[in-house]
PDB file of C-alpha atoms in Angstrom:
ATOM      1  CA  UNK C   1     -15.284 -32.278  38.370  1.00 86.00           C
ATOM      2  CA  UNK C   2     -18.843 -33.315  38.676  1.00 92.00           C
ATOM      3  CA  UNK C   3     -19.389 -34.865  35.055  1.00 92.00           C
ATOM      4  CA  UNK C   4     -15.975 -36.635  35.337  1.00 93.00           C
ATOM      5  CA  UNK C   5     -16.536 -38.404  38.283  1.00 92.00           C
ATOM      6  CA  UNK C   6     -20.416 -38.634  37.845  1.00 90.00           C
ATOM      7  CA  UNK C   7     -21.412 -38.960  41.950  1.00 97.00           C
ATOM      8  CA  UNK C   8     -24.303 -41.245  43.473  1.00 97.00           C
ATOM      9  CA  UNK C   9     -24.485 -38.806  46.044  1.00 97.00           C
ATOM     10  CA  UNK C  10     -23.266 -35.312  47.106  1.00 98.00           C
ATOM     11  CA  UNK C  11     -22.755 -33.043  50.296  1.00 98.00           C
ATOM     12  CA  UNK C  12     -22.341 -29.666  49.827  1.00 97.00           C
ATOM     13  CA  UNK C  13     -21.650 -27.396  53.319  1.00 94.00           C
ATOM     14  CA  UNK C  14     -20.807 -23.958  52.246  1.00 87.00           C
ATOM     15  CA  UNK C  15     -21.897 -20.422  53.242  1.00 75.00           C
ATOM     16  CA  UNK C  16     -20.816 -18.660  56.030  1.00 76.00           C
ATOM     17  CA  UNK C  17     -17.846 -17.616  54.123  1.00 69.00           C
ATOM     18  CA  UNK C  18     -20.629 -16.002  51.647  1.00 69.00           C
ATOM     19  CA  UNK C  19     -22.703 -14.688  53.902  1.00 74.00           C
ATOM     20  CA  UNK C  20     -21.104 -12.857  56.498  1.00 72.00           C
ATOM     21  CA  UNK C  21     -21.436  -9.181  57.220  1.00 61.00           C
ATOM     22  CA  UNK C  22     -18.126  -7.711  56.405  1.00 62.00           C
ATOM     23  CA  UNK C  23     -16.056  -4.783  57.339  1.00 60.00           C
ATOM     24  CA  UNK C  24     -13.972  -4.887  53.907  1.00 65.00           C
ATOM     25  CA  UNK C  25     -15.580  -5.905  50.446  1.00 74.00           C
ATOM     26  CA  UNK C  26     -13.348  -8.643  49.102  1.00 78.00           C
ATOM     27  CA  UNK C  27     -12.175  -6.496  46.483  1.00 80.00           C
ATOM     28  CA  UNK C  28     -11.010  -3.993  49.179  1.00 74.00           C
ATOM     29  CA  UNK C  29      -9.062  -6.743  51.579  1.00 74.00           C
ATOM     30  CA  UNK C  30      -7.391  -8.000  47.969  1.00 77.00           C
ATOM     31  CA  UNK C  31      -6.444  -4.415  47.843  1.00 73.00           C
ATOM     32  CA  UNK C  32      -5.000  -4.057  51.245  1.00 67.00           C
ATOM     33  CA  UNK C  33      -3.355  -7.070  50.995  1.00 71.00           C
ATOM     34  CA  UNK C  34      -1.262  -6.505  47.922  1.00 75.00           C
ATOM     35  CA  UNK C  35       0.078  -3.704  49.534  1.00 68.00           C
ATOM     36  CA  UNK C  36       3.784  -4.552  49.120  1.00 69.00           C
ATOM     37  CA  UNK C  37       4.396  -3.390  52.296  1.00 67.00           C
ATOM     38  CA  UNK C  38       3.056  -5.467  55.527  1.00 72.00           C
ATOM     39  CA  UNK C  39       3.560  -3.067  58.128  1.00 66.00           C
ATOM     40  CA  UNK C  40       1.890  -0.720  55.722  1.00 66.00           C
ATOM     41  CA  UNK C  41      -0.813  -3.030  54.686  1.00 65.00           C
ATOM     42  CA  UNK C  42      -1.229  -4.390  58.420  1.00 71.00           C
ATOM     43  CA  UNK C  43      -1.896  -0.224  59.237  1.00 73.00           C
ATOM     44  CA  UNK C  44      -4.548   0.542  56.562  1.00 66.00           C
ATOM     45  CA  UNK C  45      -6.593  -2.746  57.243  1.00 64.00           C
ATOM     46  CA  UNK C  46      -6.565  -1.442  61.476  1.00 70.00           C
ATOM     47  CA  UNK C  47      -7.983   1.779  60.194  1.00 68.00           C
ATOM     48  CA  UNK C  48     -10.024   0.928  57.620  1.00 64.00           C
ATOM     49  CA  UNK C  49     -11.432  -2.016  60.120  1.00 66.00           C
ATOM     50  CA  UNK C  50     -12.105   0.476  62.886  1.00 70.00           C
ATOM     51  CA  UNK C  51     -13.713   3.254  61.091  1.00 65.00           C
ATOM     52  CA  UNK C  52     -16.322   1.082  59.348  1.00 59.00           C
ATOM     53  CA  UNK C  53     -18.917  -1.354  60.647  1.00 60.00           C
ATOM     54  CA  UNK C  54     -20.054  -4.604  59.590  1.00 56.00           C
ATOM     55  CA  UNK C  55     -22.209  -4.371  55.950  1.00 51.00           C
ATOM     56  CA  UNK C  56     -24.592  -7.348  54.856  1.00 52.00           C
ATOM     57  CA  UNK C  57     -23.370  -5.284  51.635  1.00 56.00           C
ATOM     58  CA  UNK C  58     -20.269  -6.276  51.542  1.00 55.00           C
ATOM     59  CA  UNK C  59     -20.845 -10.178  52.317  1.00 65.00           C
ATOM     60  CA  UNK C  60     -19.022 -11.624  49.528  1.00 70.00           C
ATOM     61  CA  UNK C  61     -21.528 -13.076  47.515  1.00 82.00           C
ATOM     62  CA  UNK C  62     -24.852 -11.536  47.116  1.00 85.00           C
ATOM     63  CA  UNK C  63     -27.613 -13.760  47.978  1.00 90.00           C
ATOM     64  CA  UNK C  64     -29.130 -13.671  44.489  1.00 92.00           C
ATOM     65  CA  UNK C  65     -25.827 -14.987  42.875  1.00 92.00           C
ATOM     66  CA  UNK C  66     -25.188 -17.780  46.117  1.00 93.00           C
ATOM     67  CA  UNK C  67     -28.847 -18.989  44.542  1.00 96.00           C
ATOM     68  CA  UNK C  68     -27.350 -18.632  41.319  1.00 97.00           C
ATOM     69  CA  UNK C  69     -25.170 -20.799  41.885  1.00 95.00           C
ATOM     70  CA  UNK C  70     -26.206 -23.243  43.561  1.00 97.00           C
ATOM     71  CA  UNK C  71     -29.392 -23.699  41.550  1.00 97.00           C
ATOM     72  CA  UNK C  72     -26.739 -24.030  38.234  1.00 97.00           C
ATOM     73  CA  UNK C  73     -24.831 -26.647  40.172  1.00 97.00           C
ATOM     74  CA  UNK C  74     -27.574 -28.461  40.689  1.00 98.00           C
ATOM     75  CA  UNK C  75     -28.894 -28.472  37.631  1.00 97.00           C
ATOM     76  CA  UNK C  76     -25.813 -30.072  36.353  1.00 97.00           C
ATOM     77  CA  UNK C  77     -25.731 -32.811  38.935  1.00 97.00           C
ATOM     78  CA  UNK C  78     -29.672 -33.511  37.985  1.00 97.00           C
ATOM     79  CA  UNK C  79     -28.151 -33.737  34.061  1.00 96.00           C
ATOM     80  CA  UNK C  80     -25.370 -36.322  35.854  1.00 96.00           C
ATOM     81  CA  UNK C  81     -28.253 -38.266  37.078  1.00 96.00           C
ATOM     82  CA  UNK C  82     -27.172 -37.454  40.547  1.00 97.00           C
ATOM     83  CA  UNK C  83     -29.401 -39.586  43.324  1.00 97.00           C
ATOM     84  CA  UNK C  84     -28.779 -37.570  46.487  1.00 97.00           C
ATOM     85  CA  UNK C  85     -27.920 -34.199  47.358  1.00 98.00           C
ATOM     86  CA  UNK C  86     -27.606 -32.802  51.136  1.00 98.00           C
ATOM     87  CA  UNK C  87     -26.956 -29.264  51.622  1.00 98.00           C
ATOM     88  CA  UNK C  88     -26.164 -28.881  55.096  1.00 98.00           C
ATOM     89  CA  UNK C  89     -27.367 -25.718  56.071  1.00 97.00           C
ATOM     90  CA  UNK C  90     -24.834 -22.828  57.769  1.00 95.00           C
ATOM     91  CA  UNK C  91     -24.826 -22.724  60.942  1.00 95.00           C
ATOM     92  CA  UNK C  92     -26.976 -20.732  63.326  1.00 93.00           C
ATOM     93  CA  UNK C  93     -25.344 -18.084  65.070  1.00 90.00           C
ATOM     94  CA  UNK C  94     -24.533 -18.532  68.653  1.00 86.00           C
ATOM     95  CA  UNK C  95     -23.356 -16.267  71.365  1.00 86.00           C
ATOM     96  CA  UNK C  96     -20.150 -16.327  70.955  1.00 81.00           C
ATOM     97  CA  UNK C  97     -20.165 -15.474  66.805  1.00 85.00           C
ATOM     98  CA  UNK C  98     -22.923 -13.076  67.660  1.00 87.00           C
ATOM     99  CA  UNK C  99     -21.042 -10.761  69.747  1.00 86.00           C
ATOM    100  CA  UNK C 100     -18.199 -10.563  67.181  1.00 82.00           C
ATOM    101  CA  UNK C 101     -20.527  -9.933  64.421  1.00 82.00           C
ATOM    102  CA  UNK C 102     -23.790  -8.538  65.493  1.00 84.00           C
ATOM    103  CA  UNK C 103     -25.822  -9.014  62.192  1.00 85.00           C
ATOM    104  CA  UNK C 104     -24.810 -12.333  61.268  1.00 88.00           C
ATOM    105  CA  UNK C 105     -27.537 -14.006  62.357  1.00 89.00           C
ATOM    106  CA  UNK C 106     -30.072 -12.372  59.993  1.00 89.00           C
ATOM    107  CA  UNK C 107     -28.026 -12.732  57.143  1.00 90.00           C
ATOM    108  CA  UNK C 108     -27.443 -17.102  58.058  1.00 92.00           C
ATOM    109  CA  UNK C 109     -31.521 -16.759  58.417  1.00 93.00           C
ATOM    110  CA  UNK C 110     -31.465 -14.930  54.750  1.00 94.00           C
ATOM    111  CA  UNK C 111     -28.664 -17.733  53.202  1.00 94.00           C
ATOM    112  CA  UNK C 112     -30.435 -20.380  54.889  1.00 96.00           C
ATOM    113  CA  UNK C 113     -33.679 -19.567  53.534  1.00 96.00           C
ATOM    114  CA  UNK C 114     -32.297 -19.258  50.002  1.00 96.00           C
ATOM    115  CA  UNK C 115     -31.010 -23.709  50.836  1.00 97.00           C
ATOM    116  CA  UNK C 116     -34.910 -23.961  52.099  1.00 97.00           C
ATOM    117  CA  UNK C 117     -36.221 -22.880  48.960  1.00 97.00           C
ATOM    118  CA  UNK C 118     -33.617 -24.884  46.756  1.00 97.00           C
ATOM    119  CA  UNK C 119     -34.891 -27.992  49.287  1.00 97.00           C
ATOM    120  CA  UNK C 120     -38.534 -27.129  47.851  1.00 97.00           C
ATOM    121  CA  UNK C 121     -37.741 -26.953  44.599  1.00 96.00           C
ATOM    122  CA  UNK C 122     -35.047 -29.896  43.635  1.00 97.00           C
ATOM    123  CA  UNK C 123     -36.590 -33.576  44.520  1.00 96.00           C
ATOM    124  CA  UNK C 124     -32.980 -34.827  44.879  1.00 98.00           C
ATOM    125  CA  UNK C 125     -32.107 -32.367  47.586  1.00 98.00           C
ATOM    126  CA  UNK C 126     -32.157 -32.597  51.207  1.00 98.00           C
ATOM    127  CA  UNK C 127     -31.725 -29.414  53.539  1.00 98.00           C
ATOM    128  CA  UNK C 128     -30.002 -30.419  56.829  1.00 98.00           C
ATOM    129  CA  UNK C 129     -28.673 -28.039  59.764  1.00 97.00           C
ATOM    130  CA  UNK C 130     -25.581 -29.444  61.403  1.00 97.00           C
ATOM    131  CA  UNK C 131     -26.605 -29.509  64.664  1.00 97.00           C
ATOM    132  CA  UNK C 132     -30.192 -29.974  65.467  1.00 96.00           C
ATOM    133  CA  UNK C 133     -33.296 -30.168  63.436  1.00 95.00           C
ATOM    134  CA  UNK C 134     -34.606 -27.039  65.048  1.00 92.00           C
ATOM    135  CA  UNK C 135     -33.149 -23.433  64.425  1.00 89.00           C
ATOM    136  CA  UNK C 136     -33.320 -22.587  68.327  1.00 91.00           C
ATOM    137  CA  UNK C 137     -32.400 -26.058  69.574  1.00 94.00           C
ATOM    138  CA  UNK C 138     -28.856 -25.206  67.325  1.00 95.00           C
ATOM    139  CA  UNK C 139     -28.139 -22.065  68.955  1.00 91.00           C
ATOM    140  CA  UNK C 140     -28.694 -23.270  72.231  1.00 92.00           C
ATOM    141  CA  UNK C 141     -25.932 -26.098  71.816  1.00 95.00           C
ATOM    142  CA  UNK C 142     -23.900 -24.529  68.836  1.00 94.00           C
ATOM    143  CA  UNK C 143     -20.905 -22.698  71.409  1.00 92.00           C
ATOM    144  CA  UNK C 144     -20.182 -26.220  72.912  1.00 95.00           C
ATOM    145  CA  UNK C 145     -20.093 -27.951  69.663  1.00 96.00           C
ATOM    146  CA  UNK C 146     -17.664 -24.922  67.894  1.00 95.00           C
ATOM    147  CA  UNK C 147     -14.184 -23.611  68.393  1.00 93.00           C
ATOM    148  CA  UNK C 148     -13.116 -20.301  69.548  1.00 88.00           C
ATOM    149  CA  UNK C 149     -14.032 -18.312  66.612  1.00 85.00           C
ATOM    150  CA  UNK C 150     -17.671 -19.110  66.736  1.00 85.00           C
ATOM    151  CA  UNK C 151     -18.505 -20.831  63.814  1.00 86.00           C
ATOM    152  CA  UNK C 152     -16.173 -23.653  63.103  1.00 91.00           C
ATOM    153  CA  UNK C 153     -17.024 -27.299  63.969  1.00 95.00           C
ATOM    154  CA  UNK C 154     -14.990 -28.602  67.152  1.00 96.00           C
ATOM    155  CA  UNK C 155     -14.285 -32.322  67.293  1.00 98.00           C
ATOM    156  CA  UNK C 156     -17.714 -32.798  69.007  1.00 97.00           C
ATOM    157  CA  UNK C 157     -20.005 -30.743  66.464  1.00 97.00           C
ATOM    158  CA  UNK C 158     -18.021 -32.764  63.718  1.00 97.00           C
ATOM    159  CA  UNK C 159     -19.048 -35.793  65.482  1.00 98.00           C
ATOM    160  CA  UNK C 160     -22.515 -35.089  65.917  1.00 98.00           C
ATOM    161  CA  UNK C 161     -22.570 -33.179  61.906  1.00 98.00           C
ATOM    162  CA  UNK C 162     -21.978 -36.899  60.719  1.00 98.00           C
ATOM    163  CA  UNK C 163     -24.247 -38.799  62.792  1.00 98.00           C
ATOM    164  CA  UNK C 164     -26.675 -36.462  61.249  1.00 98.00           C
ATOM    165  CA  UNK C 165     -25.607 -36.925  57.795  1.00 98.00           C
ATOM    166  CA  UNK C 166     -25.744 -40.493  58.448  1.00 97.00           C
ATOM    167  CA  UNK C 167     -29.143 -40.676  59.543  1.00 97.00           C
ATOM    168  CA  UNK C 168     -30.114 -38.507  56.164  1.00 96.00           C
ATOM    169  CA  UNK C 169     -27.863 -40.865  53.864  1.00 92.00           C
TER     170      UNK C 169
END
């Protein structure tokens, strides 16, 4: 949709979904879900869930293709004579999404590295972390600003995510 509508100015916020460690590939949950079967399929994903640990491996999309693809979106929205593009960068891990997933931290620092580099190379492109300017300063307010699971935006972190986009816009 980005040559029909032909934006001024874009904000892109995606990632964790890519990034995190999994248990399952995404191949192998499709699998286990289209088990006709629930209580069948609800049985093999406990087992298969407690026998294996968390792979950067299985994240479900390599880092090299995540640069892939952003780098070929981009490219587009340059040939769209797109003005402004702010990447806002995934969210550092805090306590909370840490102790559920022990490696995801590395692999945000990995993904977040690959929007860094993107920032660097694409004048048009702005890197911004949702919280706080400063990796550390994020983690130290990032379970007050998230819900539950971790790693989704509360009503607060939303609230301060567009003052910062604001202040970049």
């Amino acid at each position: 949709e980005l040559e029909l509508y032909s934006p001024r100015t874009i904000i892109i916020q995606i990632g964790i979904v890519d990034c995190a460690p999994r248990k399952l590939s995404q191949r192998e949950k499709e699998f286990v879900i289209a088990i006709p079967v629930d209580l069948l399929s609800r049985a093999v994903n406990h087992v298969m869930t407690r026998v294996r640990s968390r792979s950067r491996q299985r994240a479900y999309v390599p880092k090299d293709r995540y640069q892939e693809n952003l780098k070929g979106f981009l490219k587009r929205a340059s040939n769209e004579s797109v003005e402004n593009v702010v990447i806002v960068k995934i969210l550092t891990a805090g306590d909370d999404y840490t102790q559920k997933n022990p490696t995801v931290g590395e692999a945000i620092r990995d993904y977040n590295a690959v929007i860094d580099d993107i920032d660097d190379t694409f004048e048009f492109v702005t890197a911004l972390r949702p919280l706080s300017d400063d990796g550390e300063a994020e983690r130290e307010v990032v379970d007050e600003h998230t819900i539950d699971d971790g790693y989704h935006l509360n009503r607060k972190g939303h609230e301060r995510l567009f003052e910062r986009l604001r202040a970049v816009l």
